[in-house]
């Protein structure tokens, strides 16, 4: 009986690791065969996250993208996966934040911002990001993009590491462009 209560308590604590952060509605655009995504992560900068950024240590948000084939009466078929890591580092001497963007571990952009509001927007606003190519996929397939974010980790009961993450959010369904 005690083991069951301990297990129940663990799951209650672990479920609290889901952050309050939420991903807004995902907008999908097509540029030829490239799938462009736009969304915002809201409520990511809570007290803990802000303290980590202000400590000067590199602090990241890891966005995970999954391209799925939508199937009506069955599980969606995973076709491709991509990650975007946004890493911020605070320099106390210059009082500036450096933000790096890595798509699949490859640096795609860096920028420096000086204000907290600009940092929050730089880390949580994703606009027209080319995450997938749908070249070669049949036009008949209905596709969708799923997005989730990881905002670091913490420990439960000072012992068990747990990832702080958002719920997955799905885009509207779309189709690959037809062959001209």
C-alpha positions as a LaTeX table, in Angstrom:
\begin{tabular}{lrrr}
\hline
Residue & $x$ (\AA) & $y$ (\AA) & $z$ (\AA) \\
\hline
Unk1 & 0.00 & 0.00 & 0.00 \\
Unk2 & 2.82 & 2.41 & 0.88 \\
Unk3 & 4.50 & 1.72 & $-2.47$ \\
Unk4 & 1.29 & 2.64 & $-4.29$ \\
Unk5 & 0.98 & 5.89 & $-2.32$ \\
Unk6 & 4.62 & 6.73 & $-2.99$ \\
Unk7 & 4.11 & 6.08 & $-6.70$ \\
Unk8 & 0.96 & 8.21 & $-6.73$ \\
Unk9 & 2.83 & 11.01 & $-4.95$ \\
Unk10 & 5.65 & 10.82 & $-7.49$ \\
Unk11 & 3.22 & 11.18 & $-10.40$ \\
Unk12 & 1.53 & 14.14 & $-8.73$ \\
Unk13 & 4.88 & 15.90 & $-8.27$ \\
Unk14 & 6.04 & 14.96 & $-11.76$ \\
Unk15 & 2.85 & 16.32 & $-13.29$ \\
Unk16 & 3.68 & 19.69 & $-11.71$ \\
Unk17 & 6.80 & 19.78 & $-13.89$ \\
Unk18 & 4.59 & 20.82 & $-16.77$ \\
Unk19 & 5.21 & 24.52 & $-16.86$ \\
Unk20 & 2.62 & 27.21 & $-17.10$ \\
Unk21 & 4.06 & 28.14 & $-20.48$ \\
Unk22 & 1.85 & 27.52 & $-23.49$ \\
Unk23 & 2.34 & 27.56 & $-27.22$ \\
Unk24 & $-0.06$ & 29.81 & $-29.11$ \\
Unk25 & $-1.90$ & 28.87 & $-32.25$ \\
Unk26 & 0.53 & 27.67 & $-34.91$ \\
Unk27 & 0.34 & 29.31 & $-38.31$ \\
Unk28 & 1.63 & 27.37 & $-41.29$ \\
Unk29 & 2.85 & 28.84 & $-44.55$ \\
Unk30 & 4.26 & 27.15 & $-47.61$ \\
Unk31 & 7.14 & 28.62 & $-49.59$ \\
Unk32 & 7.56 & 26.17 & $-52.43$ \\
Unk33 & 8.29 & 22.87 & $-50.69$ \\
Unk34 & 9.32 & 24.49 & $-47.39$ \\
Unk35 & 6.94 & 24.53 & $-44.41$ \\
Unk36 & 7.16 & 27.83 & $-42.49$ \\
Unk37 & 5.87 & 28.00 & $-38.91$ \\
Unk38 & 4.90 & 30.99 & $-36.78$ \\
Unk39 & 3.87 & 30.87 & $-33.11$ \\
Unk40 & 4.54 & 32.38 & $-29.69$ \\
Unk41 & 5.46 & 30.72 & $-26.39$ \\
Unk42 & 3.66 & 32.60 & $-23.62$ \\
Unk43 & 4.37 & 32.67 & $-19.87$ \\
Unk44 & 7.84 & 31.13 & $-20.28$ \\
Unk45 & 9.63 & 33.76 & $-18.18$ \\
Unk46 & 8.60 & 32.76 & $-14.67$ \\
Unk47 & 10.72 & 33.51 & $-11.60$ \\
Unk48 & 12.97 & 30.44 & $-11.97$ \\
Unk49 & 13.61 & 30.97 & $-15.67$ \\
Unk50 & 14.38 & 34.67 & $-15.16$ \\
Unk51 & 16.83 & 33.86 & $-12.36$ \\
Unk52 & 18.62 & 31.37 & $-14.60$ \\
Unk53 & 18.96 & 33.91 & $-17.40$ \\
Unk54 & 20.17 & 36.64 & $-15.04$ \\
Unk55 & 22.80 & 34.31 & $-13.51$ \\
Unk56 & 24.88 & 34.62 & $-16.69$ \\
Unk57 & 24.78 & 30.91 & $-17.47$ \\
Unk58 & 23.57 & 29.90 & $-20.94$ \\
Unk59 & 19.81 & 29.35 & $-20.66$ \\
Unk60 & 17.85 & 27.67 & $-23.43$ \\
Unk61 & 14.43 & 26.86 & $-24.73$ \\
Unk62 & 14.31 & 23.77 & $-26.92$ \\
Unk63 & 11.46 & 23.69 & $-29.42$ \\
Unk64 & 10.64 & 20.27 & $-30.90$ \\
Unk65 & 8.80 & 20.04 & $-34.23$ \\
Unk66 & 7.21 & 16.92 & $-35.68$ \\
Unk67 & 5.76 & 16.64 & $-39.18$ \\
Unk68 & 2.95 & 14.08 & $-39.15$ \\
Unk69 & 0.72 & 12.56 & $-41.76$ \\
Unk70 & $-2.81$ & 13.01 & $-40.44$ \\
Unk71 & $-4.89$ & 9.85 & $-40.51$ \\
Unk72 & $-8.56$ & 9.97 & $-39.54$ \\
Unk73 & $-9.10$ & 6.69 & $-37.73$ \\
Unk74 & $-5.58$ & 5.76 & $-36.75$ \\
Unk75 & $-2.54$ & 7.25 & $-35.08$ \\
Unk76 & $-0.77$ & 9.95 & $-37.03$ \\
Unk77 & 2.32 & 8.76 & $-38.88$ \\
Unk78 & 5.50 & 10.62 & $-37.90$ \\
Unk79 & 7.37 & 11.68 & $-41.05$ \\
Unk80 & 10.11 & 14.06 & $-39.86$ \\
Unk81 & 11.48 & 15.75 & $-36.72$ \\
Unk82 & 13.35 & 19.03 & $-36.22$ \\
Unk83 & 14.61 & 21.00 & $-33.21$ \\
Unk84 & 15.20 & 24.71 & $-32.66$ \\
Unk85 & 17.30 & 25.64 & $-29.65$ \\
Unk86 & 17.26 & 29.27 & $-28.53$ \\
Unk87 & 20.12 & 29.97 & $-26.10$ \\
Unk88 & 20.48 & 33.25 & $-24.18$ \\
Unk89 & 23.54 & 34.35 & $-22.22$ \\
Unk90 & 23.64 & 37.49 & $-20.06$ \\
Unk91 & 26.81 & 39.59 & $-19.95$ \\
Unk92 & 26.71 & 41.61 & $-16.72$ \\
Unk93 & 29.55 & 43.91 & $-17.80$ \\
Unk94 & 27.89 & 45.11 & $-21.00$ \\
Unk95 & 24.38 & 44.53 & $-19.61$ \\
Unk96 & 23.34 & 42.76 & $-22.80$ \\
Unk97 & 21.89 & 39.40 & $-23.70$ \\
Unk98 & 23.30 & 37.36 & $-26.58$ \\
Unk99 & 20.76 & 35.04 & $-28.20$ \\
Unk100 & 21.79 & 32.16 & $-30.48$ \\
Unk101 & 19.40 & 30.17 & $-32.68$ \\
Unk102 & 20.35 & 26.59 & $-33.60$ \\
Unk103 & 18.24 & 24.59 & $-36.04$ \\
Unk104 & 19.13 & 20.90 & $-35.68$ \\
Unk105 & 22.31 & 21.90 & $-33.79$ \\
Unk106 & 23.43 & 24.20 & $-36.62$ \\
Unk107 & 23.80 & 27.91 & $-35.78$ \\
Unk108 & 21.45 & 29.90 & $-38.03$ \\
Unk109 & 21.40 & 33.32 & $-36.33$ \\
Unk110 & 22.79 & 35.31 & $-33.40$ \\
Unk111 & 21.65 & 38.64 & $-32.04$ \\
Unk112 & 22.29 & 40.91 & $-29.08$ \\
Unk113 & 19.50 & 42.62 & $-27.14$ \\
Unk114 & 19.70 & 44.95 & $-24.16$ \\
Unk115 & 16.21 & 44.97 & $-22.67$ \\
Unk116 & 14.35 & 42.17 & $-20.92$ \\
Unk117 & 11.24 & 42.65 & $-23.07$ \\
Unk118 & 13.33 & 42.27 & $-26.24$ \\
Unk119 & 14.94 & 39.13 & $-24.79$ \\
Unk120 & 11.58 & 37.59 & $-23.99$ \\
Unk121 & 10.36 & 38.27 & $-27.52$ \\
Unk122 & 13.59 & 36.96 & $-29.07$ \\
Unk123 & 13.33 & 33.68 & $-27.15$ \\
Unk124 & 9.58 & 33.08 & $-27.38$ \\
Unk125 & 8.47 & 34.46 & $-30.76$ \\
Unk126 & 9.12 & 32.22 & $-33.78$ \\
Unk127 & 8.24 & 33.74 & $-37.16$ \\
Unk128 & 8.33 & 32.15 & $-40.58$ \\
Unk129 & 10.83 & 29.49 & $-39.51$ \\
Unk130 & 11.46 & 26.92 & $-42.29$ \\
Unk131 & 11.25 & 23.68 & $-40.32$ \\
Unk132 & 10.53 & 21.01 & $-42.95$ \\
Unk133 & 10.65 & 20.27 & $-46.63$ \\
Unk134 & 7.64 & 18.43 & $-48.03$ \\
Unk135 & 9.33 & 17.65 & $-51.34$ \\
Unk136 & 8.41 & 14.19 & $-52.53$ \\
Unk137 & 5.37 & 13.79 & $-50.28$ \\
Unk138 & 2.09 & 12.94 & $-52.04$ \\
Unk139 & $-0.27$ & 15.89 & $-52.49$ \\
Unk140 & $-3.18$ & 13.74 & $-51.24$ \\
Unk141 & $-1.75$ & 13.41 & $-47.74$ \\
Unk142 & $-3.05$ & 15.70 & $-45.04$ \\
Unk143 & $-0.13$ & 16.94 & $-42.99$ \\
Unk144 & 0.23 & 18.73 & $-39.67$ \\
Unk145 & 3.05 & 20.12 & $-37.54$ \\
Unk146 & 3.23 & 19.49 & $-33.79$ \\
Unk147 & 5.28 & 21.79 & $-31.55$ \\
Unk148 & 6.44 & 21.31 & $-27.97$ \\
Unk149 & 8.93 & 23.29 & $-25.87$ \\
Unk150 & 11.34 & 22.32 & $-23.10$ \\
Unk151 & 12.36 & 25.04 & $-20.66$ \\
Unk152 & 15.03 & 23.24 & $-18.64$ \\
Unk153 & 14.73 & 20.83 & $-15.75$ \\
Unk154 & 14.35 & 20.63 & $-12.00$ \\
Unk155 & 14.32 & 17.92 & $-9.38$ \\
Unk156 & 11.36 & 16.35 & $-7.64$ \\
Unk157 & 11.88 & 15.44 & $-3.99$ \\
Unk158 & 15.46 & 16.76 & $-4.39$ \\
Unk159 & 16.33 & 13.53 & $-6.10$ \\
Unk160 & 14.47 & 12.85 & $-9.36$ \\
Unk161 & 15.27 & 15.04 & $-12.40$ \\
Unk162 & 12.23 & 16.14 & $-14.40$ \\
Unk163 & 12.08 & 18.15 & $-17.64$ \\
Unk164 & 9.92 & 21.29 & $-17.57$ \\
Unk165 & 7.91 & 21.24 & $-20.79$ \\
Unk166 & 4.76 & 22.50 & $-22.46$ \\
Unk167 & 1.95 & 20.44 & $-23.87$ \\
Unk168 & 2.21 & 19.63 & $-27.57$ \\
Unk169 & 0.29 & 21.95 & $-29.87$ \\
Unk170 & $-0.96$ & 20.95 & $-33.33$ \\
Unk171 & $-1.14$ & 23.15 & $-36.41$ \\
Unk172 & $-4.09$ & 23.24 & $-38.78$ \\
Unk173 & $-3.93$ & 20.48 & $-41.37$ \\
Unk174 & $-2.46$ & 21.27 & $-44.78$ \\
Unk175 & $-1.35$ & 19.51 & $-47.95$ \\
Unk176 & 1.94 & 19.49 & $-49.81$ \\
Unk177 & 1.89 & 21.66 & $-52.93$ \\
Unk178 & 0.80 & 19.83 & $-56.08$ \\
Unk179 & 3.12 & 19.08 & $-58.94$ \\
Unk180 & 2.82 & 21.81 & $-61.63$ \\
\hline
\end{tabular}
